[in-house]
Amino acid sequence: MCPLRRLPGRAGSVLVAIAVMIAPAGALAQQPPLRTTLPPITVTAQKGAEDPQQVPISVTAVAGETLELDGVRTVSDAALFAPNTFFNEFTARKLSNPRFRGVGSSPGNPGVTTYIDGVPQLNANSSSLELIDVDQIDFVRGPLSALYGRNALGGVINISSSRPSLKSWTGSVVAPFGNFGAADIRATASGPVLADKVALGVGLGYTRRDGYTTNDVTGHDLDSRSAGFGKAQLLWRPATRWEARALLTVERARDGDYALNDVGALRANAFHASRNVEGYTHRDIVAPTVHVTRSGDRIDFSAATGFLKWKTTDLTDLDYTAAPIATRSNAEEDFQFTEELRVSSAKTAPIALSNRVALKWQAGVFLFTQNYTQDAVNSYSPFVISQFIAFPVSQHTPQAALDDRGVGVYGQGTFTFSNKLDLIVGARGDREHKEADLQTFYSPMIAPPQVVNESRDFSDVSPQFAVAYRAVPAAMVYASATRGFKAGGFNPASPAGAERYGEEHSWNYEGGVKSSALNGRLTASVAVFRIDWRDLQLNEPNPQVPAQFFIANAAGATNTGAELELTARTAQGVEVFGGAGLTHARFNAGSVSDGVNVSGNKLSNAPGHTADIGVQLSRSVWRAASLTVRAEIGRYGDYQYDDANTLGQSAYSLTHLRAGVRGKRLFGEGWLRNAFDTRYVPIAFPYPGLAPSGFVGESGAPRTFGLRVGVMF
C-alpha cells in the first residue's frame, strides 16, 4: 500500500493547506526539470570511488539530493534508509552510537567507525555533528577491517562534504522552524576564487529547540538543544593532475541534561522526570583536514591528514529522582592525529595481465595517535555511601589518561576475467601501543585509591576474499568472506581487575545480488549474511558506580540475517524507495555478561528487523513551480535493553511527512515527523535500586512539525 494512502484525513489536509499557502514562493523562479532516471552515485566503500551496484559489499548511499529533500540534519536521521541500522543515542548529541547488524560497542571503542571527510572518529563522542554542506552519507555494512583496520568490525559510515565549484558560485540559505521553539538556519556558499585553480566553500549554521521532557519538580524542560557550527573549505588545483583540499569543521553544542527516568514511569507518563538538579551537556569540536591527490597515467596517489580536538563537560542528577542523593560532573578531552597515504592503479588504467585478465590494485599505510583524558566526579550526600559517613563525599571515577598510537598497512588486488568475473583478495595488518594511567579515589579519602599504570601492545591481521560475477552488465552476484577485529584496550573506570579487555574478532560471510533495470530507473539489491564472533566486547554496568559502564569480553555470538533495498523512479516525478533487514543475533553457549550466563539470549540493542518504505511525488502545478509530497515510514523490531534480556522495547513505527513547492531558486514546505506521535523508549539501561522497574531510559522524540523555507543561487 502506498504510504500516502495511510495518512489520516486531518494530516493530509494540513499538508495540502501548507503547500497551497507557500506555493507563490516557488512561482518566482523557473521550474527545474523533473528527472525520470535515478541520479548517478559513487561510493568509497573500498577506498576508491565506485558504482555501489558494482562493489561486493552491502552499502546504502544517501545522496545530497535525498538529504536536502528529506531535511536530514544529523547522521542518525539518514540511517532510516539503511537496513539493519540502529542508532543507540541519548538526547545529548555526544552519545550517539551506531549499530550495524547488531554490531556496536562503547563510545570509546566503537564497533562501527564514522569517517568524516576521510578522517576516522576514533571516539564516537565526536561522530554525530550537525550536517552542513554534506554531499553524501554512505552506510557500509559488514567487516571492513581488511581496508579500514581497527574498529570497522561492523562497518563504517562515510560522511563526505560537497566540493566547492571551480566553475561558478552557488549557495543556499535554509531556515526550518517548528514546535518546541525549534529554530534553525543554515547558509552555504562556494565558488571559484581563481578560475579553474582555486575555489572556496563556506557553511554556517545555528540550531536550537526547547526540551521535550518536563522536570516535574521545577516545571522546566530538561533536554533542550542548541549549537552553532560551521565549515570552511579551500580547493586548489595547481596542475591538471594535482589537487589539494583543506577543510575546517567546528561545532559548539550546548545541550541540556539527559532526559532519563524510570522506564515504567516513562511508559505511563512520557516526557516527564523529577530532578532536584538540572544539568547540562556541552561539547566543542575543532577538526582541520587536508587532502592531497594526484591522478597519474598508471598510478594514483592520495594523502589524508586529519587533526581532531574535542572537549565535553556535563553535569547530571545521578540518582534521577527529586531526592538530593548524588550528582555527577564529567570532563573529557581528546586529541587525535591521523595520516593515511594510499597508492593505487590508475582509475581508468588497470594493469593488463593478458588479453582476458586485468588487475586493479591498491596499497596504503595508516598512522594515528590519540590522547584522551577524563575526570568524572560523583558527589554523594551525607549518609548515602554509609550510615556512618555523615558528610558529603566526592568520588573521582575515573581520573584517567589514555594514550594510543598505531600503524596499519593494507593491500588489495582485484583480478577481472573477461570483464565478467572479479576475484578480490586483500589483507591489512595493524599494530597498536596503548598506555593507561587510571586513578579512582575518594575525597575525603574514606578508602584506599585504585591506581593502574601500565601499557599493552595489540596486533592483528585481517584478510578479505570476494568473488563477483556479472552475467550481464546491469546485474552482479557476489560472495565474500572477511575477518574483522575490534581493538582491545583499557577501561577508564571499572571494578578492580577489569581494567583491561581483549580484542574482539569475527568472520563475516555474505552473498548477494545487485541489479539495475528500466534504463537506470530501478536499482535493487539483496544480501544474506552470517557473522561468527568470538571474544565479543560487551558494555557491562559497573556495580560500584551508578550509570557507569565498562567493556568486558564474552565467549561469542552468532548472527544470521538478510537485507533488501529497492529504489525506483516509476514515472516522471514519481520515486518509490524502501528496504528491509532481518537480524537473528544470539549469544553462544558459555557466554557471560555482568556475571550472568547469557547463552542463547538476544544481543542487546539489536532489533530483530528494520524496514522503511517511502514515496516522493513531484508534479508541475504552475509554469514555474512544482509541488513535492514526500512520505516515509520506518519500522524497528523488538529488542532487549540488556544482555540478560530482562526488559526491552516492543516493535514500533515512525511516519514522516513533507510537502511543499519548489522552484529553481526558492522553496517552501511543511514537515511532520513522527506524525502519529508514537510513544516508545528507544534507549534504557539497568539501574537497580533507585528505579522501580530496574531500568532508566529516555522517551523517543515526540511528534514535531513546522515550516522550512529556503533560497538557492
XYZ file of C-alpha atoms in Angstrom:
713
model
C 0.000 0.000 0.000
C 1.276 3.449 -0.814
C 2.225 5.222 2.450
C 0.336 8.363 1.370
C -2.936 6.449 1.460
C -2.395 5.667 5.107
C -2.492 9.317 6.163
C -5.444 10.365 8.281
C -7.673 12.957 6.681
C -6.599 15.715 9.045
C -2.858 15.196 8.466
C -3.306 15.070 4.700
C -5.439 18.210 4.733
C -2.844 20.092 6.802
C -0.063 19.257 4.349
C -2.140 20.294 1.327
C -3.055 23.558 3.043
C 0.598 24.273 3.827
C 1.549 23.581 0.219
C -1.091 25.986 -1.086
C -0.029 28.741 1.313
C 3.639 28.570 0.307
C 3.042 27.984 -3.399
C 3.745 31.582 -4.512
C 7.339 31.276 -3.252
C 8.106 28.667 -5.889
C 6.366 30.588 -8.646
C 9.032 33.287 -8.563
C 11.521 31.188 -10.451
C 11.781 28.813 -13.354
C 10.787 25.241 -12.521
C 13.642 22.711 -12.550
C 13.136 19.714 -14.833
C 11.765 16.533 -13.232
C 14.103 13.550 -13.591
C 12.954 10.189 -14.844
C 16.196 8.325 -14.055
C 17.965 7.851 -10.746
C 20.909 10.219 -10.180
C 24.399 8.690 -10.564
C 26.083 7.769 -7.274
C 29.583 6.683 -6.359
C 30.754 5.295 -3.014
C 34.150 4.830 -1.357
C 33.361 1.553 0.405
C 36.653 0.153 -0.932
C 38.575 3.450 -0.611
C 38.297 4.399 -4.307
C 35.201 5.910 -5.927
C 32.998 3.160 -7.431
C 29.446 2.460 -8.538
C 27.667 0.957 -5.482
C 25.986 -1.592 -7.764
C 29.422 -2.922 -8.744
C 31.024 -3.487 -5.325
C 30.594 -6.815 -3.480
C 29.661 -5.071 -0.235
C 26.355 -4.044 1.343
C 26.259 -0.263 1.134
C 23.454 2.294 1.304
C 24.339 5.659 -0.213
C 22.167 8.572 0.901
C 22.883 11.256 -1.686
C 22.847 15.003 -1.170
C 19.581 15.295 -3.087
C 17.875 12.993 -0.571
C 19.496 14.767 2.384
C 18.073 18.052 1.123
C 14.597 16.837 0.186
C 14.215 14.938 3.451
C 15.557 17.731 5.658
C 18.256 15.486 7.166
C 20.246 17.340 9.816
C 22.100 14.531 11.655
C 23.578 11.223 10.535
C 21.042 9.260 12.600
C 18.222 10.877 10.568
C 19.761 9.429 7.406
C 20.052 5.964 8.987
C 16.341 5.404 8.326
C 17.249 4.414 4.751
C 19.847 1.756 5.685
C 18.613 -1.775 6.561
C 19.751 -3.319 9.847
C 20.982 0.070 11.057
C 20.065 1.284 14.542
C 21.347 4.300 16.462
C 21.584 3.858 20.207
C 21.635 7.541 21.200
C 20.671 9.854 24.031
C 19.078 13.303 23.874
C 22.546 14.787 24.415
C 24.160 14.569 20.990
C 27.596 13.491 22.230
C 26.278 9.981 22.966
C 25.269 8.603 19.572
C 26.378 5.031 18.899
C 25.568 3.363 15.554
C 24.943 -0.372 15.277
C 25.010 -2.417 12.062
C 23.546 -5.931 12.110
C 23.706 -5.907 15.909
C 27.386 -4.866 15.980
C 28.332 -1.968 18.247
C 30.164 -1.102 21.442
C 31.028 1.767 23.745
C 31.784 5.311 22.503
C 35.444 4.875 23.385
C 35.771 1.700 21.327
C 33.109 1.771 18.582
C 32.218 -1.263 16.507
C 31.110 0.957 13.618
C 33.511 3.812 12.888
C 32.335 7.098 11.382
C 34.615 8.761 8.837
C 34.091 12.488 8.278
C 35.813 13.589 5.075
C 38.146 10.610 5.271
C 39.085 11.051 8.940
C 38.030 8.292 11.380
C 36.340 9.347 14.605
C 38.257 7.096 16.981
C 35.834 8.017 19.759
C 32.115 8.143 18.933
C 31.684 11.298 21.058
C 32.713 13.338 18.017
C 30.817 11.386 15.349
C 27.352 12.984 15.477
C 27.697 16.516 14.107
C 25.110 18.901 12.751
C 25.263 18.400 8.986
C 26.030 21.306 6.718
C 27.220 21.290 3.113
C 27.261 17.463 3.034
C 27.241 15.733 -0.349
C 26.614 12.120 0.704
C 26.456 9.651 3.597
C 27.375 6.003 2.987
C 26.358 3.235 5.399
C 28.746 0.369 4.609
C 27.774 -2.790 6.485
C 29.929 -5.792 7.266
C 33.553 -6.128 8.470
C 35.868 -3.715 6.653
C 38.972 -4.384 8.722
C 40.891 -5.562 5.629
C 40.865 -1.947 4.374
C 39.895 0.244 7.337
C 41.518 -1.709 10.160
C 40.639 -1.191 13.807
C 37.034 -0.786 14.880
C 35.472 -1.406 11.478
C 34.232 -4.850 12.512
C 30.616 -3.811 11.952
C 31.289 -1.435 9.075
C 31.854 2.270 8.529
C 29.837 5.420 7.960
C 31.386 7.741 5.391
C 30.252 11.392 5.536
C 31.504 13.418 2.561
C 31.328 17.191 2.241
C 30.300 18.881 -1.004
C 33.199 20.053 -3.126
C 33.499 23.772 -3.874
C 32.856 24.528 -7.536
C 35.689 25.761 -9.752
C 33.197 26.977 -12.387
C 30.517 29.151 -10.766
C 29.230 30.417 -7.433
C 26.383 28.537 -5.779
C 24.815 28.696 -2.358
C 21.738 28.428 -0.212
C 20.032 29.769 2.885
C 17.604 27.352 4.540
C 15.555 28.091 7.664
C 13.311 25.470 9.294
C 11.269 26.345 12.384
C 8.623 24.458 14.311
C 7.071 23.449 17.608
C 9.074 23.127 20.844
C 10.578 26.504 19.971
C 12.621 24.949 17.169
C 14.567 27.409 15.028
C 17.349 26.698 12.582
C 19.314 28.463 9.894
C 21.970 27.031 7.574
C 23.755 29.041 4.918
C 26.327 27.868 2.386
C 28.244 29.454 -0.470
C 31.005 28.166 -2.728
C 32.652 29.135 -5.957
C 35.857 29.998 -7.788
C 38.349 32.462 -6.400
C 40.703 31.878 -9.321
C 39.030 30.262 -12.335
C 39.874 26.545 -12.709
C 42.534 26.865 -9.991
C 41.190 27.877 -6.591
C 37.711 27.559 -5.086
C 36.304 28.463 -1.688
C 33.383 26.991 0.249
C 31.819 28.269 3.476
C 28.916 26.967 5.542
C 27.487 28.383 8.770
C 24.555 27.343 10.912
C 22.756 27.694 14.204
C 20.065 25.452 15.648
C 18.050 25.362 18.861
C 14.949 23.823 20.390
C 13.314 23.577 23.776
C 13.385 20.286 25.614
C 10.831 17.535 25.149
C 10.952 16.430 28.799
C 9.496 18.373 31.749
C 11.046 18.364 35.211
C 8.007 17.991 37.453
C 9.895 19.485 40.396
C 10.525 22.872 38.754
C 8.344 22.868 35.634
C 11.413 23.485 33.478
C 12.300 21.455 30.411
C 15.399 19.258 30.778
C 16.680 18.225 27.370
C 16.992 21.390 25.305
C 19.488 21.660 22.466
C 21.414 24.456 20.804
C 24.517 24.569 18.643
C 26.495 26.863 16.421
C 28.518 25.154 13.702
C 30.472 25.873 10.559
C 32.658 24.533 7.807
C 35.234 26.183 5.548
C 36.929 24.637 2.513
C 39.691 25.657 0.153
C 40.216 23.714 -3.064
C 43.423 24.245 -5.054
C 44.214 22.627 -8.371
C 47.797 23.720 -9.163
C 48.055 21.403 -12.184
C 45.820 19.121 -14.206
C 46.748 16.019 -12.236
C 47.200 17.537 -8.763
C 44.583 18.689 -6.274
C 44.729 19.856 -2.665
C 41.719 20.397 -0.434
C 41.730 21.844 3.080
C 38.680 21.709 5.361
C 37.942 23.110 8.805
C 34.887 21.886 10.725
C 33.818 23.412 14.050
C 30.857 22.966 16.379
C 29.872 24.460 19.737
C 26.961 22.470 21.188
C 25.144 23.423 24.368
C 22.681 20.687 25.248
C 20.549 20.240 28.314
C 20.538 17.306 30.720
C 19.886 13.649 29.953
C 16.128 13.009 29.963
C 16.477 9.784 31.979
C 13.716 8.413 34.178
C 12.411 5.058 35.338
C 11.242 3.129 32.257
C 7.970 2.133 33.912
C 7.254 5.771 34.748
C 8.077 6.871 31.197
C 5.702 4.333 29.704
C 2.932 5.569 31.984
C 3.744 9.276 31.592
C 6.177 10.013 28.749
C 8.416 13.073 28.720
C 8.316 13.632 32.462
C 11.032 13.322 35.097
C 11.721 14.574 38.616
C 15.078 16.168 39.450
C 16.393 18.338 42.229
C 19.383 19.179 39.991
C 19.064 20.220 36.335
C 22.273 19.543 34.480
C 23.792 20.164 31.063
C 25.966 18.605 28.375
C 28.396 20.802 26.457
C 30.655 19.835 23.569
C 33.220 21.717 21.460
C 34.823 20.289 18.310
C 37.582 21.621 16.049
C 38.622 19.419 13.108
C 41.064 20.584 10.376
C 41.653 18.165 7.489
C 43.927 18.243 4.422
C 43.624 16.026 1.317
C 46.173 15.831 -1.499
C 45.593 13.709 -4.630
C 47.407 13.043 -7.860
C 45.946 11.201 -10.854
C 48.573 9.527 -12.997
C 48.651 7.506 -16.201
C 49.470 4.356 -14.240
C 49.379 5.201 -10.533
C 47.066 7.370 -8.451
C 48.179 8.816 -5.124
C 46.291 10.320 -2.199
C 47.137 11.593 1.268
C 44.638 12.441 4.013
C 45.814 14.286 7.127
C 43.386 14.828 9.965
C 43.531 16.647 13.275
C 40.647 16.460 15.713
C 40.207 18.064 19.105
C 37.009 17.753 21.120
C 36.045 18.590 24.665
C 32.903 17.785 26.649
C 31.690 18.854 30.088
C 28.464 17.645 31.642
C 26.565 17.625 34.902
C 23.623 15.381 35.768
C 21.464 14.339 38.711
C 22.911 10.870 39.136
C 20.016 9.386 41.100
C 17.411 10.670 38.579
C 14.949 11.453 41.388
C 13.816 14.535 43.290
C 15.887 13.455 46.303
C 19.300 15.081 46.984
C 21.281 11.847 46.733
C 24.045 12.161 44.127
C 25.254 14.206 41.162
C 27.893 13.543 38.547
C 30.169 16.004 36.773
C 32.280 14.792 33.893
C 35.025 16.424 31.822
C 36.551 14.690 28.795
C 39.117 15.856 26.259
C 40.514 14.085 23.231
C 43.102 14.950 20.607
C 43.778 12.694 17.645
C 46.056 12.848 14.641
C 45.636 10.558 11.630
C 47.587 10.205 8.405
C 46.755 7.898 5.522
C 48.871 7.506 2.386
C 47.385 5.462 -0.451
C 48.594 4.432 -3.907
C 46.580 2.527 -6.479
C 46.427 1.617 -10.118
C 45.066 4.491 -12.182
C 41.285 4.649 -12.100
C 40.937 4.235 -15.864
C 44.049 2.134 -16.479
C 44.103 -1.275 -14.765
C 47.119 -3.467 -15.458
C 46.551 -5.851 -18.394
C 47.940 -9.227 -17.324
C 46.710 -10.865 -20.544
C 44.090 -10.334 -23.223
C 41.421 -11.541 -20.813
C 42.755 -10.670 -17.358
C 43.196 -7.220 -15.817
C 44.354 -6.178 -12.349
C 43.310 -3.250 -10.196
C 45.320 -2.814 -7.029
C 45.724 -0.520 -4.073
C 48.025 -0.278 -1.057
C 48.294 2.108 1.832
C 49.609 2.924 5.264
C 47.667 4.484 8.122
C 49.199 6.161 11.204
C 47.421 7.571 14.230
C 47.880 8.923 17.724
C 45.172 9.590 20.282
C 45.397 11.272 23.682
C 42.307 11.070 25.885
C 41.737 12.390 29.403
C 38.728 12.168 31.705
C 37.891 13.405 35.176
C 34.466 12.240 36.352
C 33.340 13.101 39.870
C 30.379 11.543 41.668
C 29.270 13.702 44.596
C 27.299 11.880 47.306
C 25.224 13.498 50.050
C 25.806 12.591 53.718
C 24.800 9.055 54.730
C 24.415 7.883 51.102
C 27.592 5.793 50.937
C 27.216 4.577 54.507
C 25.072 5.333 57.522
C 28.332 6.036 59.349
C 29.551 8.725 56.903
C 27.750 11.890 57.972
C 29.450 14.223 55.497
C 29.434 14.690 51.695
C 31.923 12.611 49.711
C 33.293 13.028 46.196
C 34.446 10.032 44.208
C 36.747 10.543 41.212
C 35.862 7.621 38.943
C 37.907 7.919 36.900
C 40.708 10.417 36.721
C 42.269 8.882 33.647
C 44.737 9.462 30.839
C 44.802 7.061 27.876
C 47.424 7.355 25.141
C 47.221 5.310 21.975
C 49.332 5.141 18.844
C 49.298 2.701 15.979
C 50.043 1.837 12.392
C 48.166 -0.149 9.758
C 49.354 -1.417 6.368
C 46.917 -2.757 3.780
C 46.761 -4.012 0.229
C 44.069 -5.271 -2.128
C 44.010 -6.717 -5.623
C 41.032 -7.189 -7.966
C 41.564 -9.620 -10.838
C 38.973 -9.218 -13.602
C 38.442 -12.015 -16.124
C 36.759 -11.164 -19.438
C 35.073 -8.133 -17.845
C 32.672 -10.506 -16.102
C 34.353 -12.216 -13.163
C 36.144 -10.397 -10.325
C 38.326 -12.127 -7.763
C 39.269 -9.868 -4.853
C 41.968 -10.602 -2.309
C 43.084 -8.188 0.391
C 44.620 -8.014 3.847
C 45.616 -5.490 6.449
C 47.996 -5.687 9.392
C 47.536 -3.400 12.411
C 49.649 -2.809 15.478
C 48.860 -0.531 18.419
C 50.580 0.550 21.612
C 48.336 1.717 24.455
C 49.264 3.348 27.755
C 46.913 3.916 30.678
C 47.157 5.999 33.842
C 43.942 5.260 35.764
C 43.039 6.503 39.221
C 39.892 6.078 41.285
C 39.789 7.739 44.698
C 37.567 9.424 47.290
C 37.769 12.923 48.714
C 37.933 12.871 51.724
C 39.815 9.592 51.492
C 37.461 7.050 53.061
C 39.073 4.096 51.241
C 42.416 3.377 49.579
C 42.716 4.624 45.982
C 42.875 2.293 42.997
C 45.764 3.009 40.630
C 46.615 1.355 37.304
C 49.648 2.490 35.341
C 50.655 0.148 32.552
C 50.852 -0.377 28.792
C 49.927 -3.094 26.307
C 50.505 -3.886 22.637
C 47.872 -5.233 20.272
C 48.303 -6.558 16.751
C 46.064 -8.206 14.204
C 45.891 -9.334 10.561
C 42.556 -9.095 8.731
C 42.135 -10.906 5.372
C 39.378 -10.453 2.785
C 38.199 -12.721 -0.036
C 35.417 -11.962 -2.510
C 34.140 -13.055 -5.886
C 31.708 -11.163 -8.124
C 30.156 -12.260 -11.415
C 28.301 -10.154 -13.973
C 26.318 -12.302 -16.384
C 25.014 -9.061 -17.870
C 26.392 -5.543 -17.264
C 23.375 -4.497 -15.170
C 23.392 -7.450 -12.742
C 26.009 -8.823 -10.361
C 26.064 -11.773 -7.983
C 28.760 -11.887 -5.293
C 30.048 -13.764 -2.270
C 32.634 -12.775 0.319
C 34.412 -13.923 3.461
C 36.012 -11.254 5.621
C 37.653 -11.216 9.032
C 37.031 -8.254 11.282
C 38.516 -7.096 14.540
C 37.948 -4.503 17.213
C 40.879 -3.213 19.217
C 41.493 -4.171 22.816
C 42.425 -1.648 25.468
C 41.806 -0.195 28.908
C 38.643 0.915 30.659
C 38.964 4.398 32.170
C 36.932 3.119 35.146
C 35.869 -0.393 36.098
C 35.780 -2.824 39.020
C 39.200 -3.880 40.250
C 40.703 -6.473 37.924
C 38.545 -5.468 34.932
C 40.671 -2.552 33.747
C 41.831 -4.423 30.615
C 39.843 -6.008 27.809
C 40.976 -8.007 24.799
C 40.383 -7.751 21.083
C 37.123 -8.855 19.506
C 37.169 -10.875 16.271
C 34.637 -12.068 13.749
C 34.269 -13.810 10.426
C 31.567 -12.448 8.151
C 30.173 -14.500 5.265
C 27.965 -12.700 2.779
C 26.301 -13.366 -0.551
C 24.114 -11.119 -2.627
C 22.704 -9.870 -5.897
C 22.721 -6.292 -7.199
C 20.950 -5.162 -10.346
C 19.539 -2.196 -12.224
C 16.825 -2.104 -14.864
C 14.468 0.088 -16.873
C 17.343 2.151 -18.271
C 18.565 3.262 -14.872
C 15.154 3.890 -13.337
C 15.314 0.933 -10.954
C 18.033 -0.419 -8.665
C 17.715 -3.377 -6.314
C 19.986 -5.367 -4.033
C 19.565 -8.445 -1.852
C 22.087 -9.821 0.632
C 22.280 -12.651 3.152
C 24.959 -12.857 5.825
C 26.331 -14.765 8.769
C 28.596 -13.340 11.483
C 30.587 -15.545 13.868
C 32.013 -13.583 16.812
C 34.471 -14.582 19.476
C 35.707 -12.597 22.473
C 32.698 -10.338 21.978
C 33.125 -6.966 23.739
C 30.151 -6.062 25.939
C 29.186 -2.909 27.807
C 28.569 -4.014 31.380
C 27.285 -1.826 34.237
C 29.797 -1.058 36.956
C 28.204 -2.352 40.183
C 30.304 0.058 42.255
C 29.367 3.240 40.366
C 25.833 4.096 39.196
C 25.249 4.824 35.482
C 28.816 3.857 34.536
C 29.842 1.076 32.175
C 32.993 -0.816 31.295
C 33.977 -3.173 28.470
C 34.409 -6.906 29.108
C 34.833 -9.860 26.741
C 32.205 -12.604 26.455
C 32.594 -16.006 24.824
C 30.967 -15.223 21.494
C 27.829 -14.828 19.403
C 26.331 -15.752 16.055
C 24.191 -13.574 13.824
C 22.384 -14.501 10.614
C 20.238 -12.203 8.549
C 19.195 -10.720 5.242
C 18.737 -7.304 3.631
C 16.736 -5.903 0.735
C 16.877 -2.446 -0.866
C 14.870 -1.021 -3.758
C 14.736 2.400 -5.404
C 12.681 3.224 -8.495
C 11.505 6.191 -10.479
C 8.424 4.610 -11.988
C 7.394 7.706 -13.936
C 8.351 11.331 -14.282
C 8.186 12.859 -10.813
C 7.415 9.568 -9.031
C 10.029 7.906 -6.827
C 9.456 4.859 -4.653
C 12.062 3.571 -2.221
C 12.305 1.064 0.570
C 14.332 -1.561 2.314
C 14.161 -4.250 4.953
C 16.588 -6.072 7.194
C 16.359 -9.185 9.347
C 18.776 -9.964 12.170
C 18.922 -13.063 14.367
C 21.733 -12.312 16.837
C 22.247 -14.729 19.743
C 24.975 -15.381 22.323
C 26.864 -18.648 22.018
C 26.985 -21.254 24.747
C 29.198 -20.275 27.664
C 28.801 -16.514 27.184
C 28.696 -14.449 30.383
C 27.663 -10.806 30.833
C 27.643 -8.982 34.165
C 28.252 -12.299 35.901
C 25.147 -13.906 34.352
C 25.134 -16.769 31.854
C 23.507 -15.298 28.720
C 23.816 -18.342 26.446
C 21.119 -18.251 23.776
C 19.969 -14.725 24.691
C 19.432 -11.955 22.180
C 22.202 -9.392 21.825
C 21.085 -6.111 23.380
C 20.019 -3.182 21.203
C 19.752 -5.360 18.085
C 16.242 -5.035 16.569
C 15.008 -8.283 15.045
C 14.050 -6.394 11.917
C 14.123 -2.933 10.394
C 12.174 -1.636 7.427
C 11.479 1.575 5.577
C 9.156 2.435 2.734
C 8.560 5.782 1.116
C 7.287 7.660 -1.886
C 8.008 11.061 -3.322
C 5.676 12.719 -5.832
C 6.599 15.824 -7.811
C 4.129 17.499 -10.154
C 4.124 20.740 -12.115
C 1.421 22.942 -10.622
C 2.428 26.230 -12.224
C 4.608 27.077 -15.179
C 7.430 27.988 -12.842
C 6.999 25.641 -9.861
C 6.398 22.034 -8.831
C 4.567 20.551 -5.883
C 6.513 17.874 -3.981
C 4.951 15.490 -1.483
C 7.111 13.012 0.408
C 6.102 10.319 2.904
C 8.182 7.624 4.578
C 7.656 5.035 7.272
C 10.442 3.472 9.306
C 9.905 0.389 11.438
C 12.096 -1.173 14.125
C 11.529 -4.655 15.507
C 11.567 -5.550 19.174
C 14.892 -5.607 21.018
C 16.301 -6.025 24.511
C 17.911 -3.312 26.619
C 20.395 -5.646 28.291
C 22.220 -8.904 27.611
C 20.254 -10.718 30.306
C 17.091 -9.927 28.291
C 15.373 -8.564 31.412
C 13.469 -5.733 29.713
C 13.083 -4.492 26.165
C 11.264 -2.313 23.657
C 8.465 -3.742 21.515
C 8.344 -3.059 17.768
C 7.353 0.447 16.712
C 6.934 2.523 13.547
C 7.617 6.182 12.793
C 5.949 8.110 9.957
C 7.448 11.287 8.484
C 5.635 13.602 6.043
C 6.747 16.570 3.997
C 5.026 18.689 1.327
C 5.877 21.936 -0.401
C 6.502 23.923 -3.535
C 9.866 24.169 -5.231
C 11.178 26.415 -7.931
C 14.655 26.766 -9.310
C 15.614 29.358 -6.691
C 13.026 29.338 -3.892
C 11.165 26.697 -1.972
C 8.817 26.407 0.971
C 7.416 23.336 2.655
C 5.708 21.944 5.724
C 7.046 18.934 7.594
C 5.779 16.480 10.175
C 7.992 13.931 11.942
C 6.595 11.054 13.993
C 3.243 12.066 12.546
C 1.160 9.750 14.735
C 3.068 10.634 17.928
C 4.292 7.090 18.569
C 5.438 6.647 22.167
C 8.492 4.461 22.698
C 11.631 4.224 24.835
C 14.482 3.591 22.376
C 17.297 3.536 24.924
C 17.498 2.243 28.500
C 19.975 0.529 30.794
C 19.886 -1.365 34.112
C 19.640 0.858 37.197
C 18.651 -1.342 40.156
C 17.887 0.251 43.464
C 16.550 3.701 42.600
C 14.487 2.730 39.513
C 11.361 0.693 40.414
C 11.431 -1.100 37.047
C 15.158 -1.754 37.402
C 15.893 0.395 34.313
C 16.147 4.068 33.438
C 15.696 5.315 29.897
C 14.667 8.180 27.653
C 11.494 8.687 25.634
C 11.852 8.765 21.864
C 11.262 12.092 20.096
C 7.577 13.104 20.043
C 5.626 14.463 17.089
C 7.290 17.588 15.735
C 6.129 19.820 12.906
C 6.952 23.104 11.283
C 7.807 25.011 8.126
C 11.024 25.253 6.121
C 11.843 27.943 3.592
C 14.955 28.403 1.528
C 16.620 30.173 -1.333
C 19.170 28.660 -3.723
C 21.513 30.521 -6.027
